[in-house]
């Protein structure tokens, strides 16, 4: 099919790149990214598969655009506040977005042709850390660590069989504790019972760990506290 014919088919179907990408995100949210194909997407749009290639040249290009939609939803670290508060808000937002789009976890940092929202997001995060006094190298370390925590927590949370404190208490009492006789697993039994008694809320674990990471990074910012690995010490002046 020629480019002109593709444009005509796309026009007849009322397609646009935005509509194609948004529908692809919806499909991935419902069915996962592995089940996403150009043919499946075309059926959902009521169009011919070939007409989609007028807007996205390949599935890789489609994934780039889909990931850009996800990055667009994540709140950028706000200016005019301390770096820890800014990065906390950004991390909480990222976790919420990944909960809506679990298929995106694992693809967020894999794109070699990042879109504009992707680039704006990484620029804003790096700017926040650099303005806070982190060296260029240490800002990269901090960014990498924070993203590893956010993505790893989102992956773990998506696989848990409970979401709330009440759900955890029910599963712990009905499922976990019966499998943990205190004479055989004294510490696991103790831990499960203590969590139920304390009203353990899995949603609060994210902030607990995030604040530990941010507190640890605080001591690594500032030119007086940090020397980039491999940087030479400034020469000392000898007194005559």
XYZ file of C-alpha atoms in Angstrom:
240
model
C 0.000 0.000 0.000
C 1.371 3.379 -0.948
C 1.785 6.239 1.508
C -1.127 8.054 -0.110
C -3.346 5.000 0.247
C -2.305 4.583 3.894
C -3.184 8.232 4.589
C -6.598 7.735 2.982
C -7.311 4.592 5.038
C -6.172 6.345 8.214
C -8.316 9.358 7.449
C -11.334 7.156 6.795
C -10.823 5.443 10.168
C -10.457 8.766 11.990
C -6.996 7.850 13.182
C -4.227 10.036 14.518
C -0.924 9.188 16.147
C -2.291 10.263 19.518
C -5.325 7.999 19.176
C -3.157 5.070 18.101
C -0.793 5.488 21.054
C -3.538 6.072 23.627
C -5.381 2.946 22.503
C -2.130 0.972 22.655
C -1.641 2.105 26.262
C -5.206 1.061 27.104
C -4.648 -2.366 25.598
C -1.384 -2.822 27.460
C -3.042 -1.744 30.729
C -5.715 -4.416 30.265
C -3.755 -7.254 28.681
C -0.044 -6.555 29.148
C 2.468 -5.457 26.581
C 3.330 -8.995 25.446
C -0.124 -9.406 23.962
C 0.055 -6.113 22.097
C 0.455 -6.417 18.341
C -0.202 -4.080 15.445
C -2.958 -6.397 14.240
C -4.609 -6.511 17.684
C -4.330 -2.737 17.987
C -5.811 -2.207 14.533
C -8.837 -4.341 15.430
C -9.396 -2.291 18.594
C -9.287 0.884 16.485
C -11.519 -0.526 13.756
C -8.831 0.018 11.140
C -6.593 -2.006 8.880
C -3.232 -3.043 10.336
C -1.311 -1.420 7.508
C -2.893 1.978 8.197
C -1.144 2.121 11.598
C 2.263 2.170 9.953
C 1.551 5.647 8.657
C 1.806 6.830 12.299
C 4.321 4.405 13.816
C 6.893 2.674 11.651
C 7.335 -0.330 13.966
C 6.337 -1.801 17.300
C 9.533 -0.365 18.808
C 8.484 3.120 17.741
C 5.044 2.461 19.215
C 6.621 1.401 22.529
C 8.732 4.565 22.566
C 5.571 6.647 22.219
C 3.722 4.606 24.862
C 6.548 5.019 27.379
C 6.522 8.740 26.656
C 2.851 8.807 27.695
C 3.807 7.138 30.979
C 6.599 9.646 31.652
C 4.177 12.487 30.869
C 1.958 11.306 33.752
C 4.757 11.377 36.343
C 4.998 14.602 38.319
C 8.279 16.412 37.777
C 10.237 17.339 40.913
C 8.829 20.793 41.749
C 11.114 23.792 41.922
C 11.193 26.096 44.928
C 11.313 23.343 47.537
C 14.073 21.337 49.185
C 15.511 18.518 47.084
C 14.312 15.708 49.352
C 10.685 16.894 49.262
C 10.894 17.367 45.493
C 12.345 13.913 44.865
C 9.888 12.329 47.303
C 6.936 13.794 45.391
C 8.387 12.648 42.102
C 9.020 9.106 43.446
C 5.517 8.798 44.915
C 4.029 9.964 41.622
C 6.144 7.474 39.664
C 4.993 4.626 41.883
C 1.334 5.599 41.383
C 1.782 5.817 37.619
C 3.473 2.416 37.469
C 0.585 0.947 39.451
C -1.725 2.162 36.657
C 0.616 0.942 33.918
C 2.447 -2.123 35.342
C 3.499 -3.227 31.849
C 5.786 -0.168 31.647
C 8.018 -1.349 34.488
C 11.130 -2.773 32.865
C 10.701 -0.617 29.770
C 11.121 2.818 31.348
C 14.893 2.952 30.954
C 15.250 0.629 27.971
C 14.332 3.032 25.189
C 17.196 4.124 22.929
C 15.007 6.717 21.160
C 13.400 8.525 24.102
C 10.513 10.880 23.450
C 10.197 14.491 24.609
C 8.410 13.710 27.897
C 11.032 11.088 28.714
C 13.852 13.574 28.131
C 12.102 16.383 30.033
C 11.612 14.067 32.987
C 15.254 13.001 33.187
C 16.446 16.577 32.674
C 14.235 17.814 35.530
C 15.413 15.068 37.905
C 19.069 15.727 37.099
C 18.571 19.497 37.430
C 16.968 19.054 40.857
C 19.906 17.010 42.119
C 22.575 19.276 40.597
C 20.957 22.420 42.016
C 20.876 20.720 45.413
C 24.663 20.469 45.343
C 25.277 16.954 44.027
C 28.201 16.666 41.642
C 27.454 15.507 38.102
C 28.669 12.006 38.919
C 26.932 11.827 42.292
C 23.674 13.073 40.774
C 23.836 10.102 38.396
C 24.465 7.723 41.309
C 21.529 9.228 43.215
C 19.197 9.090 40.219
C 20.141 5.474 39.509
C 19.586 4.464 43.142
C 16.232 6.216 43.407
C 14.948 4.736 40.156
C 16.113 1.255 41.171
C 14.159 1.605 44.400
C 11.003 2.935 42.720
C 10.986 0.366 39.909
C 11.906 -2.501 42.220
C 9.223 -1.614 44.761
C 6.599 -1.262 42.020
C 7.526 -4.693 40.656
C 7.314 -6.284 44.104
C 4.040 -4.531 44.977
C 2.436 -5.732 41.744
C 3.075 -9.358 42.737
C 1.816 -9.176 46.339
C -1.462 -10.980 47.144
C -2.665 -8.046 49.256
C -2.962 -4.269 48.928
C -4.334 -2.962 52.223
C -3.743 -3.469 55.939
C -7.038 -5.374 56.263
C -6.184 -7.673 53.365
C -2.744 -8.344 54.832
C -4.230 -9.143 58.253
C -6.725 -11.599 56.722
C -4.066 -13.403 54.689
C -1.557 -13.431 57.544
C -4.036 -14.950 59.987
C -5.689 -17.374 57.573
C -2.780 -18.349 55.312
C 0.666 -17.337 56.596
C 0.479 -18.056 60.332
C -0.901 -21.613 59.930
C 2.186 -22.379 57.805
C 4.550 -20.948 60.420
C 4.411 -23.104 63.575
C 6.350 -21.208 66.268
C 8.450 -24.220 67.249
C 9.764 -24.552 63.673
C 9.749 -20.922 62.458
C 9.860 -18.829 65.638
C 11.075 -15.594 64.057
C 8.760 -15.671 61.043
C 5.811 -16.491 63.290
C 6.760 -13.659 65.623
C 7.125 -11.205 62.744
C 3.779 -12.111 61.151
C 1.945 -11.869 64.468
C 3.608 -8.521 65.278
C 2.669 -7.059 61.894
C -0.963 -8.072 62.303
C -1.036 -6.636 65.827
C 0.505 -3.352 64.625
C -1.959 -3.001 61.747
C 0.806 -3.275 59.158
C -0.043 -1.288 56.012
C 1.979 -2.318 52.929
C 1.322 1.067 51.311
C 3.447 2.775 53.975
C 6.497 0.636 53.264
C 7.328 2.649 50.169
C 7.758 5.919 52.061
C 9.688 4.182 54.839
C 12.316 2.894 52.421
C 12.300 6.034 50.280
C 13.063 8.261 53.265
C 15.980 6.016 54.229
C 17.412 6.339 50.709
C 16.978 10.124 50.675
C 18.542 10.490 54.122
C 21.561 8.443 53.049
C 22.018 10.562 49.918
C 21.919 13.808 51.904
C 25.443 13.240 53.226
C 26.796 12.819 49.685
C 25.892 16.199 48.252
C 27.988 19.335 48.143
C 31.509 19.927 46.808
C 33.051 19.788 50.288
C 31.577 16.395 51.066
C 31.961 14.700 47.683
C 34.940 14.125 45.439
C 34.230 12.355 42.186
C 36.048 9.068 41.849
C 39.302 9.496 39.996
C 39.435 13.271 40.428
C 42.864 14.533 41.321
C 43.379 16.420 44.561
C 44.153 20.113 44.059
C 47.865 20.892 44.435
C 48.934 22.309 47.752
C 51.012 25.473 47.818
C 54.295 25.178 49.672
C 55.254 27.964 51.950
C 58.615 29.514 51.188
